[in-house]
mmCIF file of C-alpha atoms in Angstrom:
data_model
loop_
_atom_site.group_PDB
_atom_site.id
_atom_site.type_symbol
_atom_site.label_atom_id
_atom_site.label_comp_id
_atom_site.label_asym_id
_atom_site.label_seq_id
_atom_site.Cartn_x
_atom_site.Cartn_y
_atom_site.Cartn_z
ATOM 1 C CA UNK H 30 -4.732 -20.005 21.810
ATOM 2 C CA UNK H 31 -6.057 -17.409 24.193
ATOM 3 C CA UNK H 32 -8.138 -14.290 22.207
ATOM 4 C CA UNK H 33 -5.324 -12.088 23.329
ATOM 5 C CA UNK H 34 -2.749 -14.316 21.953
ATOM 6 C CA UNK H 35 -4.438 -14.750 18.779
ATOM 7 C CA UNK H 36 -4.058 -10.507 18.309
ATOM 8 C CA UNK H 37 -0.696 -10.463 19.316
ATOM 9 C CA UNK H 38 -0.021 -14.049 17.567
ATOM 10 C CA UNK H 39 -0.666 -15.604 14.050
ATOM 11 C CA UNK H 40 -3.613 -17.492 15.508
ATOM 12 C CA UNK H 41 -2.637 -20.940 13.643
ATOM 13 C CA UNK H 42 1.273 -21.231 13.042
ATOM 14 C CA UNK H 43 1.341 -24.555 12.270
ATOM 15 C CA UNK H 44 -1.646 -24.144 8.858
ATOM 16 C CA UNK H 45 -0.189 -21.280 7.668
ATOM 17 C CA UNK H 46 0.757 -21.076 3.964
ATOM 18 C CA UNK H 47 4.083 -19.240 4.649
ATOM 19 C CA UNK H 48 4.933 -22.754 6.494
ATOM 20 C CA UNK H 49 5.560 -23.773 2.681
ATOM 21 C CA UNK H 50 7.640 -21.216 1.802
ATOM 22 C CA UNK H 51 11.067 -21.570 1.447
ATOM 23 C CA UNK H 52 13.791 -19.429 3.243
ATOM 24 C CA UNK H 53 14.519 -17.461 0.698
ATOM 25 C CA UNK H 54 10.783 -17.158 0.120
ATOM 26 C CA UNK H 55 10.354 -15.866 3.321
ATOM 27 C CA UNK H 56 12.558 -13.359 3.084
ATOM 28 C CA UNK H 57 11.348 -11.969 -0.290
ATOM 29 C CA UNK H 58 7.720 -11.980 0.956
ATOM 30 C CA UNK H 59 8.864 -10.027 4.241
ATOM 31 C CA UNK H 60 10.797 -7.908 2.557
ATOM 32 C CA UNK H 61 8.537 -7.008 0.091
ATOM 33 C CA UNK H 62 5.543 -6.504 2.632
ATOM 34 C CA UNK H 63 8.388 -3.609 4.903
ATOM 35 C CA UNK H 64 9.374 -2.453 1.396
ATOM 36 C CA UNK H 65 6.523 -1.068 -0.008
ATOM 37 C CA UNK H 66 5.105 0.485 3.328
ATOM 38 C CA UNK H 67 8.630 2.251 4.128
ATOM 39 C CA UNK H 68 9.269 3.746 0.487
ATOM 40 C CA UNK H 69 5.428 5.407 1.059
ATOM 41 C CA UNK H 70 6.169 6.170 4.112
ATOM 42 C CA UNK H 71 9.184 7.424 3.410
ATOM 43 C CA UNK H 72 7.794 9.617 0.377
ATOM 44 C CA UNK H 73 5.118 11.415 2.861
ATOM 45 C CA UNK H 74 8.038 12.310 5.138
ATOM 46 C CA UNK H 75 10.364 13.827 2.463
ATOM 47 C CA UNK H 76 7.036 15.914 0.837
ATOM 48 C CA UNK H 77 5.219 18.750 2.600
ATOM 49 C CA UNK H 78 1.913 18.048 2.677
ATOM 50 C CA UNK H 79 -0.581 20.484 1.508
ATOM 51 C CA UNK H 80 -4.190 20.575 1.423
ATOM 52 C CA UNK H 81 -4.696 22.082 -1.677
ATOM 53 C CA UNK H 82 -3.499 21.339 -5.283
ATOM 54 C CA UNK H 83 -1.622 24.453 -5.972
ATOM 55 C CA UNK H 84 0.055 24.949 -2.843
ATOM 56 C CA UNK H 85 1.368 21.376 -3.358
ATOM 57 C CA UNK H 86 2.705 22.343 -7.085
ATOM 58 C CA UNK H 87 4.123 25.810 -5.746
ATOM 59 C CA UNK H 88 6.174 23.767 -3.109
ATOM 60 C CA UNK H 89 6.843 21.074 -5.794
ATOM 61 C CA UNK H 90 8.657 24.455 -7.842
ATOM 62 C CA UNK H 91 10.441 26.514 -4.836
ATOM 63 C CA UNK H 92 11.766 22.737 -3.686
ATOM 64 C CA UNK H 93 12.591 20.923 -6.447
ATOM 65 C CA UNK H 94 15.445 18.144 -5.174
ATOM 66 C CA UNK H 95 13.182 17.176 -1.899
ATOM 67 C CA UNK H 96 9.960 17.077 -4.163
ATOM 68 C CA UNK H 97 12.128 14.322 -7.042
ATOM 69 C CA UNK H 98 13.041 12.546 -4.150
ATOM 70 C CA UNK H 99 9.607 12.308 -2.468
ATOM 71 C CA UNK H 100 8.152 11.133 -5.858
ATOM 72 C CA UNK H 101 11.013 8.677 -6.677
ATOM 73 C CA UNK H 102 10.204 7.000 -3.142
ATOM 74 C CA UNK H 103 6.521 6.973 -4.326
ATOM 75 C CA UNK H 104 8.190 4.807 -7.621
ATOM 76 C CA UNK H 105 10.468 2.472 -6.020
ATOM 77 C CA UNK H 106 7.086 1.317 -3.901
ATOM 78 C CA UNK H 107 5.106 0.212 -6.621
ATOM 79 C CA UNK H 108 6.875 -2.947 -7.380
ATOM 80 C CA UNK H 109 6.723 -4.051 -4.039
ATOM 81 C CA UNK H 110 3.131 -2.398 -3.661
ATOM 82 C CA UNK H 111 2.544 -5.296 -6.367
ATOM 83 C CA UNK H 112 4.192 -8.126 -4.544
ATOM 84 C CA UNK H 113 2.276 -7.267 -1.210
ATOM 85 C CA UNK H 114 -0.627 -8.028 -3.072
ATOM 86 C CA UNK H 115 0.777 -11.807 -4.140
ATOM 87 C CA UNK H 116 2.089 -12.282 -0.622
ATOM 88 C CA UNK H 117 -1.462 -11.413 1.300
ATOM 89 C CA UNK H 118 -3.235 -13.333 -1.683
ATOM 90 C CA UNK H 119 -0.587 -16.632 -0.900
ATOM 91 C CA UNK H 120 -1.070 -16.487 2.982
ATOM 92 C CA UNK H 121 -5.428 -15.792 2.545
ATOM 93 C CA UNK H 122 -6.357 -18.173 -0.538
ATOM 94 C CA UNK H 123 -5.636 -21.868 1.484
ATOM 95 C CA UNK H 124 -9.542 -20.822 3.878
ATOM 96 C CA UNK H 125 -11.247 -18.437 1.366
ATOM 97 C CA UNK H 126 -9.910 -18.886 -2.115
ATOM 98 C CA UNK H 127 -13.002 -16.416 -3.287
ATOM 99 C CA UNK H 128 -12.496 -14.270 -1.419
ATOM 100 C CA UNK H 129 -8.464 -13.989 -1.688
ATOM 101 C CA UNK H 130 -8.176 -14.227 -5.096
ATOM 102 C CA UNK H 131 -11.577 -11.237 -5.469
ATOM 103 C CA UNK H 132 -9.244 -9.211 -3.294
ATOM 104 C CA UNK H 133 -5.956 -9.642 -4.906
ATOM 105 C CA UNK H 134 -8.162 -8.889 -8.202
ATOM 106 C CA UNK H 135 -9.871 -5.660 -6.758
ATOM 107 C CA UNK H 136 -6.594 -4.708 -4.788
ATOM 108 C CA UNK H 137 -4.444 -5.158 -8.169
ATOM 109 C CA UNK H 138 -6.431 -2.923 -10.456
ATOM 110 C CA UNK H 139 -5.991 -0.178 -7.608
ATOM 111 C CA UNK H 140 -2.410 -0.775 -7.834
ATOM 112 C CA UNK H 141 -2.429 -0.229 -11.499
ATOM 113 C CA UNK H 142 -4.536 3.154 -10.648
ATOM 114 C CA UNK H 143 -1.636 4.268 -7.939
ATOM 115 C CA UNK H 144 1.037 3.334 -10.766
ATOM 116 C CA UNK H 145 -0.875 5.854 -13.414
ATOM 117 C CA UNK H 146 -1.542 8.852 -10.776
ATOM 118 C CA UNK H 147 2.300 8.637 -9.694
ATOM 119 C CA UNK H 148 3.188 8.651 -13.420
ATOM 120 C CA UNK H 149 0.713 11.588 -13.807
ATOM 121 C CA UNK H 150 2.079 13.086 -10.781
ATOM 122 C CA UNK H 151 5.806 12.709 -12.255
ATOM 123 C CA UNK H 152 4.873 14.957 -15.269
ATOM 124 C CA UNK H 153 3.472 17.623 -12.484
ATOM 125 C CA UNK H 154 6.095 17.996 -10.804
ATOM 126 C CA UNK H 155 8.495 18.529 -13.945
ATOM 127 C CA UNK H 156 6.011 20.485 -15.192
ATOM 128 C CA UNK H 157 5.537 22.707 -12.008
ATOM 129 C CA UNK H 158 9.396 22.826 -11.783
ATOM 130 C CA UNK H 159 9.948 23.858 -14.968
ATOM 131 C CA UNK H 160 9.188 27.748 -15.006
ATOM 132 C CA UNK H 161 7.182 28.380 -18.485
ATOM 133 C CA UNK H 162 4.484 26.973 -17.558
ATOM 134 C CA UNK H 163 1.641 28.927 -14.619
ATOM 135 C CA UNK H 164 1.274 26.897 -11.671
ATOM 136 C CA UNK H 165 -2.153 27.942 -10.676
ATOM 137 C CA UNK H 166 -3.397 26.476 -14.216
ATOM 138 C CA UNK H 167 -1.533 23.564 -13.869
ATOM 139 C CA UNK H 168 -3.055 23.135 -10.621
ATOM 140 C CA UNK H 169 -6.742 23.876 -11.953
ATOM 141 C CA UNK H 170 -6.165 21.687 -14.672
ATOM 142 C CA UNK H 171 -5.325 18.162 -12.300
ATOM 143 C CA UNK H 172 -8.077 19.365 -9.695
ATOM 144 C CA UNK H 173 -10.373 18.726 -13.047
ATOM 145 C CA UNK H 174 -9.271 16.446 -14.739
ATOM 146 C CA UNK H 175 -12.257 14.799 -16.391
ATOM 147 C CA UNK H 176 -10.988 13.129 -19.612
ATOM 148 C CA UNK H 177 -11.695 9.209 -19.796
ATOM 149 C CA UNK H 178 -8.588 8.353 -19.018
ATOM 150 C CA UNK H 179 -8.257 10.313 -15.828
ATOM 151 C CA UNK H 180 -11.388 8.687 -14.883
ATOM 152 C CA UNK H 181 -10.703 5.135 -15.409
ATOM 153 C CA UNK H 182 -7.354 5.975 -13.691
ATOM 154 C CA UNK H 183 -9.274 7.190 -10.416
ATOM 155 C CA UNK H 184 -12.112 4.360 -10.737
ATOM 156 C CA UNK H 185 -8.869 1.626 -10.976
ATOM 157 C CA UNK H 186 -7.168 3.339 -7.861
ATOM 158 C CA UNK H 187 -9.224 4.406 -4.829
ATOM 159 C CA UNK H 188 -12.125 1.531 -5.016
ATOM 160 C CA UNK H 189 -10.181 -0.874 -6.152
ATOM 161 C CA UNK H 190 -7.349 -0.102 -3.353
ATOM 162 C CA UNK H 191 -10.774 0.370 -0.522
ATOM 163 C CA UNK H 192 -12.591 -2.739 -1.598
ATOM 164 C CA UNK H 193 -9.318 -4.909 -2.479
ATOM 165 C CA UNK H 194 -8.114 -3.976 1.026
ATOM 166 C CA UNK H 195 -11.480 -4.700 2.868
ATOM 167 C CA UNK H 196 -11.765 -7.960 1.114
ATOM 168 C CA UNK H 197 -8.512 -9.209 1.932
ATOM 169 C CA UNK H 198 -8.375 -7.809 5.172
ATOM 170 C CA UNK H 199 -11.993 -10.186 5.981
ATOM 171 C CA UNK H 200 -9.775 -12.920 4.283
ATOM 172 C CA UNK H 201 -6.709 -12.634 6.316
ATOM 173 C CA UNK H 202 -9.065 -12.684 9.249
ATOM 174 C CA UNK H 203 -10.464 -15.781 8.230
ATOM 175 C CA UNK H 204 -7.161 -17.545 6.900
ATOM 176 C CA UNK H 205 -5.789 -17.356 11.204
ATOM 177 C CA UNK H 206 -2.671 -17.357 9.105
ATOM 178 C CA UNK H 207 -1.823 -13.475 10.541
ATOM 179 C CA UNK H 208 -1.756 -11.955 13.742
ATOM 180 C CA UNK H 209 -5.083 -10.052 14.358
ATOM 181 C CA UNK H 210 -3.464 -6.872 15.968
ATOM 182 C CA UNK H 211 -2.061 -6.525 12.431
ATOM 183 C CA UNK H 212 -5.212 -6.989 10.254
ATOM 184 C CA UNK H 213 -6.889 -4.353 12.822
ATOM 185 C CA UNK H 214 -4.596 -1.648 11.764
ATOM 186 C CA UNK H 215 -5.268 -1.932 7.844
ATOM 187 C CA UNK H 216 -8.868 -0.583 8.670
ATOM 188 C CA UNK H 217 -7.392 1.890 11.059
ATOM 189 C CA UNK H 218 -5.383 2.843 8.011
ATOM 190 C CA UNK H 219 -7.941 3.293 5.747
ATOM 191 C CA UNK H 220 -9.935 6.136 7.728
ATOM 192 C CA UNK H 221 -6.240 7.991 8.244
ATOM 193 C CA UNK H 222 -5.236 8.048 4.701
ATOM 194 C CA UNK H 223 -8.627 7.508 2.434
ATOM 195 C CA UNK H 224 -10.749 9.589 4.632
ATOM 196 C CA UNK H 225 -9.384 11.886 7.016
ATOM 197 C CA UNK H 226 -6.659 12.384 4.474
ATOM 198 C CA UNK H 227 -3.183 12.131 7.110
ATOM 199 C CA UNK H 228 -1.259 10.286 4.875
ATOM 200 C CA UNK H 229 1.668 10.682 7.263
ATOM 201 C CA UNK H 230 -0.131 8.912 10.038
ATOM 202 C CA UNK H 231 -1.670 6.569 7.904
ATOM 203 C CA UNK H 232 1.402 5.198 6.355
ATOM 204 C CA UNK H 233 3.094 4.993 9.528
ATOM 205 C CA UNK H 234 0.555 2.910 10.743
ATOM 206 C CA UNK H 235 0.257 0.556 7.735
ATOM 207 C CA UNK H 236 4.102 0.316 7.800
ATOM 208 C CA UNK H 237 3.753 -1.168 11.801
ATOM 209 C CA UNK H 238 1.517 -3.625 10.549
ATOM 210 C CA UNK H 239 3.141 -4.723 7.259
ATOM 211 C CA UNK H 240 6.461 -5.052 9.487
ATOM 212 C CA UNK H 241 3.863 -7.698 11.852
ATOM 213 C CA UNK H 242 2.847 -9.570 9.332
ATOM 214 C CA UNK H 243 6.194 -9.777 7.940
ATOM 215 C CA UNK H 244 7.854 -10.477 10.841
ATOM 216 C CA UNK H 245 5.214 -13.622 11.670
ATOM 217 C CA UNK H 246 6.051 -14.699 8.231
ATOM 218 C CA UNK H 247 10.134 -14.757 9.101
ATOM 219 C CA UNK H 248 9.142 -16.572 12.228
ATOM 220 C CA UNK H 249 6.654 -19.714 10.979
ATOM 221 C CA UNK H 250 7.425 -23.057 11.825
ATOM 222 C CA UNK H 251 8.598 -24.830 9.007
ATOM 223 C CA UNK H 252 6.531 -27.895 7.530
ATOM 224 C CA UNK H 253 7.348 -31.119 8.467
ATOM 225 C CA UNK H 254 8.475 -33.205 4.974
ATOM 226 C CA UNK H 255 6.169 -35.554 4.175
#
């Protein structure tokens, strides 16, 4: 297969592990790859996005239907947030076992940190919504949040979801099981939403290239019975 191919292309149709699955198996493992990219998507659409803490909570109050709906799209993604990891885990682990399965590990404690902040983030916006209590504290209060909890929540989430993502992004790569195109955008994601902070870009673009790999799952050739 041509290098250009191989971007556009799941480099190796015939090895790859969703050749196994079964049809119904492919459609759960698409599915659950589009899933959990459009629900975040879809939360970052429905939510202003603010820079700062406050302003965020004070929009949370003055708009309090958009803001529940924002934050129950943020809820329905975990579970599928969860299965994305299986299903990258299942298509890596056949070439690099160690490094799939470190990923998966790394990638599901920062799942577990996403599933705490959102459930932190649930009690803010009641909280903010609620009218007795000052929104400026509130807000003052999360930007420090320094209790051992908090920070086990925030070590679990953003290097666990960096280095879980980098490590199965090198095994993907190395498992010719995806297209490359695809695997280049989860990097490209990374700098939009961990460091420049455009969560709207960023999820757009990691929504493009879960719908890639999913769609490359959908279309592998089926194993011949032995």
């Amino acid at each position: 297969m041509s290098a250009i191919a191989s971007v556009l292309e799941v480099p190796e149709p015939a090895a790859s592990p969703a050749t196994q699955f079964t049809r119904v198996g492919r459609f759960a493992a698409a599915a659950t790859l589009v899933l959990g990219a459009g629900f975040q998507l879809a939360a970052f659409l429905t939510e202003k996005q603010h820079d700062k803490t406050v302003d965020r909570l004070r929009w949370v109050a003055a708009h309090p239907d958009r803001a529940n709906v924002a934050k129950l799209f943020d809820l329905l993604a975990m579970p599928f947030l969860f299965g994305t990891v299986v299903v990258y885990v299942l298509l890596a682990r056949q070439r690099s076992p160690r490094l799939a399965y470190a990923g998966g590990i790394l990638l599901g404690c920062g799942m577990v940190g996403l599933s705490a902040a959102q459930g932190l983030e649930t009690l803010e916006f009641k909280l903010a919504q609620d009218g007795r209590f000052d929104v400026a504290a509130l807000g003052h209060v999360v930007d420090n949040l320094s209790t051992a909890p908090g920070i086990a929540m925030l070590i679990l989430f953003i290097p666990g979801a960096f280095f879980g993502l980098v490590t199965l992004t090198v095994a993907l790569w190395r498992s010719r099981a995806v297209p490359r195109g695809a695997l280049v955008l989860i990097p490209v994601f990374i700098v939009l939403d961990f460091a420049l902070q455009k969560g709207v870009a960023g999820h757009a673009v990691a929504l493009v290239g879960a719908t890639w790999i999913a769609l490359s799952v959908l279309r592998s050739p089926r194993a011949e019975p032995d």
